[in-house]
Short mmCIF file of C-alpha atoms in Angstrom, two decimals:
data_model
loop_
_atom_site.label_atom_id
_atom_site.label_comp_id
_atom_site.label_asym_id
_atom_site.label_seq_id
_atom_site.Cartn_x
_atom_site.Cartn_y
_atom_site.Cartn_z
CA MET A 18 107.53 99.69 97.96
CA ASP A 19 108.99 101.59 94.25
CA LEU A 20 110.02 98.48 92.18
CA ALA A 21 111.11 100.92 89.57
CA GLU A 22 113.51 102.89 91.96
CA ILE A 23 114.82 100.14 92.94
CA VAL A 24 115.71 98.32 89.40
CA LYS A 25 116.52 101.69 87.54
CA ASP A 26 120.08 101.25 87.99
CA ILE A 27 120.06 97.73 86.82
CA THR A 28 120.81 96.79 83.17
CA GLN A 29 121.02 93.36 81.81
CA MET A 30 123.14 92.40 78.70
CA PRO A 31 120.94 93.29 75.41
CA ASN A 32 118.89 90.41 73.87
CA GLU A 33 117.69 90.77 70.41
CA ASN A 34 115.51 88.34 71.14
CA VAL A 35 113.54 90.38 73.79
CA VAL A 36 110.88 91.55 72.27
CA VAL A 37 108.74 92.97 75.04
CA GLY A 38 110.98 93.64 78.72
CA PHE A 39 110.48 95.60 81.68
CA GLU A 40 110.92 99.17 80.11
CA THR A 41 106.82 100.06 78.96
CA SER A 42 106.01 98.23 82.45
CA ASP A 43 103.78 95.36 80.51
CA ASP A 44 101.67 92.56 81.49
CA GLY A 45 104.30 90.25 80.40
CA GLY A 46 107.47 89.60 78.92
CA VAL A 47 108.15 88.51 75.50
CA PHE A 48 110.71 86.60 73.54
CA ARG A 49 111.23 85.35 69.96
CA LEU A 50 111.35 82.00 69.33
CA THR A 51 111.22 81.50 65.80
CA ASP A 52 109.81 84.34 63.28
CA ASP A 53 106.12 84.20 63.49
CA LEU A 54 106.30 82.90 67.22
CA ASN A 55 107.06 84.45 71.14
CA LEU A 56 107.02 83.04 74.66
CA VAL A 57 104.88 85.28 76.74
CA GLN A 58 106.00 85.20 80.69
CA THR A 59 104.05 86.66 83.54
CA ALA A 60 103.93 85.69 87.50
CA ASP A 61 101.41 87.19 90.01
CA PHE A 62 100.17 86.39 93.26
CA ILE A 63 97.73 87.86 95.60
CA THR A 64 96.48 87.52 99.29
CA PRO A 65 92.36 86.35 100.09
CA VAL A 66 89.76 87.90 98.65
CA ILE A 67 87.29 85.31 99.98
CA ASP A 68 87.06 82.62 102.62
CA ASP A 69 86.07 80.44 100.12
CA PRO A 70 89.52 78.61 99.66
CA PHE A 71 88.43 77.19 96.06
CA LEU A 72 86.97 79.96 95.34
CA PHE A 73 89.68 81.92 95.95
CA GLY A 74 91.81 79.79 93.92
CA LYS A 75 90.00 80.25 91.22
CA VAL A 76 90.12 83.70 91.27
CA ALA A 77 93.98 83.79 91.55
CA ALA A 78 94.82 81.82 88.62
CA ALA A 79 92.41 83.62 86.95
CA ASN A 80 94.30 87.28 88.23
CA SER A 81 97.59 85.28 87.21
CA LEU A 82 96.24 84.20 83.72
CA SER A 83 94.82 87.42 82.90
CA ASP A 84 98.76 88.86 81.63
CA ILE A 85 98.57 86.56 79.03
CA TYR A 86 95.37 87.14 77.86
CA ALA A 87 95.91 91.22 78.05
CA MET A 88 99.52 90.49 75.83
CA GLY A 89 97.63 88.77 73.25
CA GLY A 90 99.33 85.35 73.98
CA ARG A 91 97.51 81.75 75.20
CA PRO A 92 98.57 80.20 78.12
CA LEU A 93 100.53 76.80 78.09
CA THR A 94 102.00 76.10 81.59
CA ALA A 95 102.29 76.94 84.85
CA LEU A 96 103.70 76.74 87.97
CA ASN A 97 101.83 77.31 91.47
CA LEU A 98 103.41 80.52 93.89
CA CYS A 99 102.31 79.03 97.64
CA CYS A 100 103.31 81.60 100.39
CA PHE A 101 101.30 78.97 102.73
CA PRO A 102 101.32 79.59 107.09
CA SER A 103 102.48 76.20 108.95
CA ARG A 104 100.35 76.14 111.33
CA GLY A 105 96.90 77.88 112.04
CA ILE A 106 95.40 76.94 109.01
CA ASP A 107 93.34 73.53 108.26
CA LYS A 108 96.10 71.52 105.76
CA GLN A 109 92.49 70.79 103.60
CA PHE A 110 91.52 74.41 103.58
CA LEU A 111 95.11 74.80 101.32
CA ALA A 112 94.14 71.99 99.31
CA GLU A 113 90.71 73.41 97.84
CA ILE A 114 93.00 76.93 97.16
CA LEU A 115 95.18 74.45 95.13
CA ARG A 116 92.40 72.72 93.62
CA GLY A 117 90.61 75.33 92.85
CA GLY A 118 93.75 77.06 90.62
CA LEU A 119 93.85 73.68 88.78
CA GLU A 120 90.67 74.27 87.82
CA THR A 121 91.20 77.32 86.68
CA LEU A 122 93.75 75.84 84.64
CA ASN A 123 91.97 73.27 83.25
CA GLN A 124 89.70 75.62 81.80
CA ALA A 125 91.97 78.02 80.01
CA GLY A 126 93.52 74.41 78.43
CA ALA A 127 97.03 75.37 80.84
CA VAL A 128 98.54 72.78 82.13
CA LEU A 129 100.24 72.65 85.85
CA LEU A 130 103.96 71.81 85.54
CA GLY A 131 104.62 71.83 89.57
CA GLY A 132 105.55 74.59 91.74
CA HIS A 133 107.03 76.37 95.25
CA THR A 134 106.05 76.96 98.19
CA VAL A 135 107.46 79.05 101.38
CA LYS A 136 106.27 79.76 105.03
CA ASP A 137 104.65 82.62 105.34
CA ASP A 138 102.81 84.08 107.94
CA GLU A 139 99.66 85.92 105.72
CA LEU A 140 98.86 82.97 102.85
CA LYS A 141 99.62 84.32 99.22
CA TYR A 142 98.57 82.29 96.06
CA GLY A 143 99.06 82.71 92.16
CA LEU A 144 101.22 81.36 89.23
CA ALA A 145 104.02 81.65 86.95
CA VAL A 146 102.48 81.15 83.82
CA THR A 147 104.36 80.56 80.36
CA GLY A 148 102.14 81.36 77.01
CA ILE A 149 102.69 81.61 73.60
CA ALA A 150 101.35 84.93 70.94
CA LYS A 151 102.37 84.94 67.09
CA THR A 152 104.60 87.64 66.52
CA SER A 153 101.48 89.11 64.75
CA GLU A 154 99.07 89.25 67.60
CA ILE A 155 101.31 90.60 70.25
CA LYS A 156 99.43 93.31 72.21
CA ARG A 157 101.60 95.39 73.72
CA ASN A 158 100.91 98.74 76.41
CA SER A 159 102.86 100.59 74.20
CA THR A 160 101.45 101.22 70.63
CA ALA A 161 97.86 103.10 72.07
CA GLN A 162 97.28 105.09 68.54
CA ALA A 163 95.32 109.04 68.84
CA GLY A 164 91.80 108.53 67.37
CA ASP A 165 91.20 104.94 68.76
CA ILE A 166 88.41 104.37 71.28
CA LEU A 167 88.96 102.41 74.63
CA VAL A 168 87.07 99.17 75.51
CA LEU A 169 86.95 98.16 79.29
CA THR A 170 85.84 94.53 79.37
CA LYS A 171 85.13 93.96 83.50
CA LEU A 172 83.91 96.06 86.15
CA ILE A 173 85.60 98.27 88.63
CA GLY A 174 84.85 98.35 92.07
CA THR A 175 86.15 95.46 93.61
CA GLY A 176 88.92 96.23 96.21
CA VAL A 177 87.04 98.53 98.45
CA ILE A 178 84.15 95.18 97.92
CA VAL A 179 86.26 92.69 98.82
CA HIS A 180 87.32 95.51 101.87
CA GLY A 181 83.95 96.19 103.04
CA LYS A 182 83.27 92.14 103.83
CA LYS A 183 85.98 92.71 106.12
CA LEU A 184 84.89 95.47 108.15
CA GLY A 185 81.38 94.49 108.12
CA LEU A 186 80.07 96.25 106.10
CA ILE A 187 78.76 94.56 103.42
CA SER A 188 77.06 90.98 102.91
CA ASP A 189 78.06 88.08 102.06
CA GLU A 190 76.39 87.44 98.49
CA ILE A 191 77.24 90.71 96.87
CA VAL A 192 80.92 89.63 98.20
CA ARG A 193 80.39 85.80 96.05
CA LYS A 194 78.82 87.77 92.89
CA VAL A 195 81.84 89.74 92.86
CA CYS A 196 84.61 87.00 93.41
CA LEU A 197 82.46 84.95 90.69
CA ASN A 198 83.08 87.40 88.48
CA MET A 199 87.26 88.35 88.99
CA ALA A 200 87.40 84.74 88.56
CA ARG A 201 86.05 84.61 84.71
CA LEU A 202 88.69 84.43 82.62
CA ASN A 203 89.52 87.40 79.92
CA GLU A 204 90.03 84.37 77.27
CA VAL A 205 86.89 85.36 75.08
CA ALA A 206 88.01 88.86 75.48
CA SER A 207 91.72 88.82 74.31
CA ARG A 208 90.45 86.66 71.74
CA LEU A 209 88.19 89.01 70.23
CA MET A 210 91.12 91.95 70.65
CA VAL A 211 93.40 89.77 68.90
CA GLU A 212 90.97 89.27 65.72
CA TYR A 213 89.36 92.82 65.41
CA ASN A 214 93.53 93.61 65.73
CA ALA A 215 93.31 96.00 68.26
CA SER A 216 95.82 98.45 68.49
CA ALA A 217 96.93 98.32 72.41
CA ALA A 218 95.74 96.71 75.62
CA THR A 219 96.70 96.18 79.19
CA ASP A 220 94.71 94.43 82.37
CA ILE A 221 92.95 96.24 85.17
CA SER A 222 94.38 95.03 88.59
CA GLY A 223 96.24 96.48 91.66
CA PHE A 224 97.17 99.84 90.24
CA GLY A 225 93.65 100.69 89.69
CA LEU A 226 91.81 102.46 86.26
CA ALA A 227 93.68 105.48 86.66
CA GLU A 228 97.65 103.89 86.81
CA HIS A 229 96.98 101.12 83.85
CA ALA A 230 95.56 104.23 81.46
CA TRP A 231 98.74 106.15 82.68
CA GLU A 232 100.72 103.22 81.88
CA VAL A 233 99.60 103.38 78.89
CA ALA A 234 99.27 106.78 77.85
CA ARG A 235 103.24 107.23 79.06
CA ALA A 236 104.74 104.00 76.99
CA SER A 237 102.49 105.43 73.71
CA LYS A 238 103.32 109.03 74.44
CA VAL A 239 99.68 109.74 73.98
CA GLY A 240 96.72 111.47 75.63
CA ILE A 241 93.88 109.45 77.39
CA ARG A 242 90.43 111.01 77.90
CA LEU A 243 87.37 108.39 79.92
CA TYR A 244 83.81 109.27 80.85
CA ALA A 245 83.59 109.04 83.81
CA ASN A 246 79.48 108.35 83.29
CA GLU A 247 80.73 104.84 81.39
CA ILE A 248 82.91 103.42 83.76
CA PRO A 249 81.27 100.04 83.90
CA HIS A 250 81.61 99.70 88.03
CA TYR A 251 79.58 97.32 91.30
CA PRO A 252 77.20 100.14 92.17
CA GLU A 253 78.26 98.72 96.10
CA SER A 254 81.72 99.75 95.35
CA LEU A 255 80.74 104.06 95.59
CA ASP A 256 78.87 103.35 98.72
CA MET A 257 81.85 101.43 100.53
CA ILE A 258 84.18 104.44 99.02
CA ALA A 259 81.25 106.94 100.47
CA LYS A 260 81.87 105.06 103.77
CA GLY A 261 85.40 105.51 104.23
CA VAL A 262 86.35 102.59 102.94
CA ARG A 263 89.31 102.87 101.12
CA MET A 264 91.81 99.93 100.71
CA GLY A 265 96.22 100.13 101.05
CA MET A 266 97.50 100.76 97.95
CA THR A 267 94.92 103.17 96.78
CA GLU A 268 96.92 106.09 98.14
CA SER A 269 99.99 104.43 96.35
CA ASN A 270 98.28 104.52 93.27
CA GLN A 271 97.36 107.90 93.51
CA GLN A 272 100.64 108.92 93.73
CA ALA A 273 101.84 106.85 91.47
CA VAL A 274 100.08 109.06 88.70
CA GLY A 275 100.49 112.25 90.25
CA ASP A 276 99.26 115.56 88.52
CA ASN A 277 99.48 113.44 85.38
CA ILE A 278 95.90 113.03 86.03
CA GLU A 279 92.42 115.47 85.68
CA PHE A 280 89.54 115.31 86.60
CA GLU A 281 86.59 117.72 85.13
CA GLU A 282 84.64 119.91 87.40
CA GLY A 283 81.60 118.35 89.01
CA ILE A 284 83.18 114.32 89.23
CA SER A 285 82.54 113.56 93.05
CA PRO A 286 85.39 112.55 95.50
CA VAL A 287 84.02 108.93 95.52
CA MET A 288 83.72 109.09 91.06
CA GLN A 289 86.89 110.17 91.63
CA GLU A 290 88.75 107.72 94.52
CA LEU A 291 86.84 105.19 92.51
CA PHE A 292 89.67 105.07 89.42
CA PHE A 293 92.32 104.51 91.95
CA ASP A 294 90.57 101.23 93.29
CA PRO A 295 92.98 98.30 93.47
CA GLN A 296 91.47 95.32 91.68
CA THR A 297 91.96 91.77 91.13
CA SER A 298 91.71 89.77 88.31
CA GLY A 299 89.95 92.86 86.22
CA GLY A 300 88.82 93.13 82.72
CA LEU A 301 91.19 94.53 79.61
CA PHE A 302 91.66 97.94 78.68
CA ILE A 303 91.40 97.73 74.89
CA SER A 304 92.60 100.81 72.52
CA ILE A 305 91.45 100.00 69.13
CA SER A 306 90.73 102.17 65.82
CA LYS A 307 86.44 104.24 65.88
CA GLU A 308 86.03 101.94 62.76
CA ARG A 309 86.44 98.66 64.46
CA ALA A 310 85.30 99.72 67.88
CA GLU A 311 81.57 98.76 67.93
CA SER A 312 81.88 95.57 65.93
CA LEU A 313 84.89 94.67 68.97
CA LEU A 314 81.72 95.62 71.03
CA ASN A 315 79.43 93.91 69.70
CA ALA A 316 81.56 90.74 69.25
CA LEU A 317 82.22 90.83 73.30
CA HIS A 318 78.42 91.34 73.91
CA GLN A 319 77.12 88.33 71.31
CA GLN A 320 80.17 85.85 73.16
CA GLY A 321 79.26 86.63 76.56
CA VAL A 322 81.27 89.40 77.69
CA LYS A 323 77.95 91.40 78.66
CA GLU A 324 79.67 94.33 80.99
CA ALA A 325 82.71 95.83 78.34
CA LYS A 326 81.75 99.03 77.50
CA ILE A 327 83.39 102.10 75.15
CA ILE A 328 84.44 104.25 78.58
CA GLY A 329 86.99 107.04 76.44
CA GLU A 330 88.99 107.94 73.79
CA VAL A 331 92.99 108.85 72.94
CA PHE A 332 93.96 111.46 71.49
CA GLY A 333 97.51 113.02 70.07
CA SER A 334 99.14 115.18 72.60
CA GLU A 335 102.63 116.65 73.51
CA LYS A 336 102.59 115.60 77.14
CA PRO A 337 101.09 112.00 78.05
CA LYS A 338 97.77 112.59 80.08
CA ILE A 339 94.61 111.22 81.25
CA GLU A 340 91.77 113.37 81.52
CA VAL A 341 88.29 112.34 82.86
CA VAL A 342 85.14 114.02 81.75
CA GLY A 343 81.49 114.12 82.03
CA GLY A 344 79.16 113.46 79.81
CA LYS A 345 78.53 110.83 76.57
CA ILE A 346 81.74 109.85 74.14
CA LYS A 347 80.98 111.27 70.44
CA ASN A 348 80.17 109.03 68.17
#
């Protein structure tokens, strides 16, 4: 469903305190409270990515919190969003989901204030999260600058790995390893990108790397060049794609980007498809000046974000676009 098409003719009353609305498809909305302090709000929920209810709760909570971190904010409060079947699932199973979500909220220093539950045939869980951000620390997806370097802080390929497990093509051990990584908060990456004054940021989630990069390019009116050989990914993800594993959202992600992305000759179809694989609780996609990029990367590695890599660069372009090339990025 194309929500942008649905809401395109809906206008809301203007408000001078809206700092970031939905016009650029950013990760969260930002509302000015004072000259230096802003409210950041977001909501997200997902279907299960693993049979372990506690770990699923942790992943879902981390996924919801990620939008606040992508905006440069700090989460304060949250509300549970629960779509639970009325029969067929043990109540203790549902309680474990909520317990996992609460543990991740506690880890983030946020407070659970309540929530809302509806009956649904398909189980879903997530959070509505409220945070704060200083005006000088807000990160948008619309402010990437030509000459910036692009950093990605987590591996991609979660979608096909989770789906591969449902098809019996991948082990429980690998899926658990991937889900533990999904459950890792983007708090450190967020704090460091603010400290090193990144130009722009977003997180990589259901739209996949290509579409989220396209949102940044389009909103910032720039070109983005990504280096296929530098993209951090789970090795098993390429194996799953090669075996024909494909998420339902992959095609819609490809259609959303359309001909605004160009792959250099020689990049395999399997690697190309990885760019559109929908992610859950993915890393931050950070645009930062060339002068500060290496310092940010070193700080990320030193503070435990070991998977972070420089994956591309921003360049001036009359028409926003994405280029995916082979080779290595030049320092």
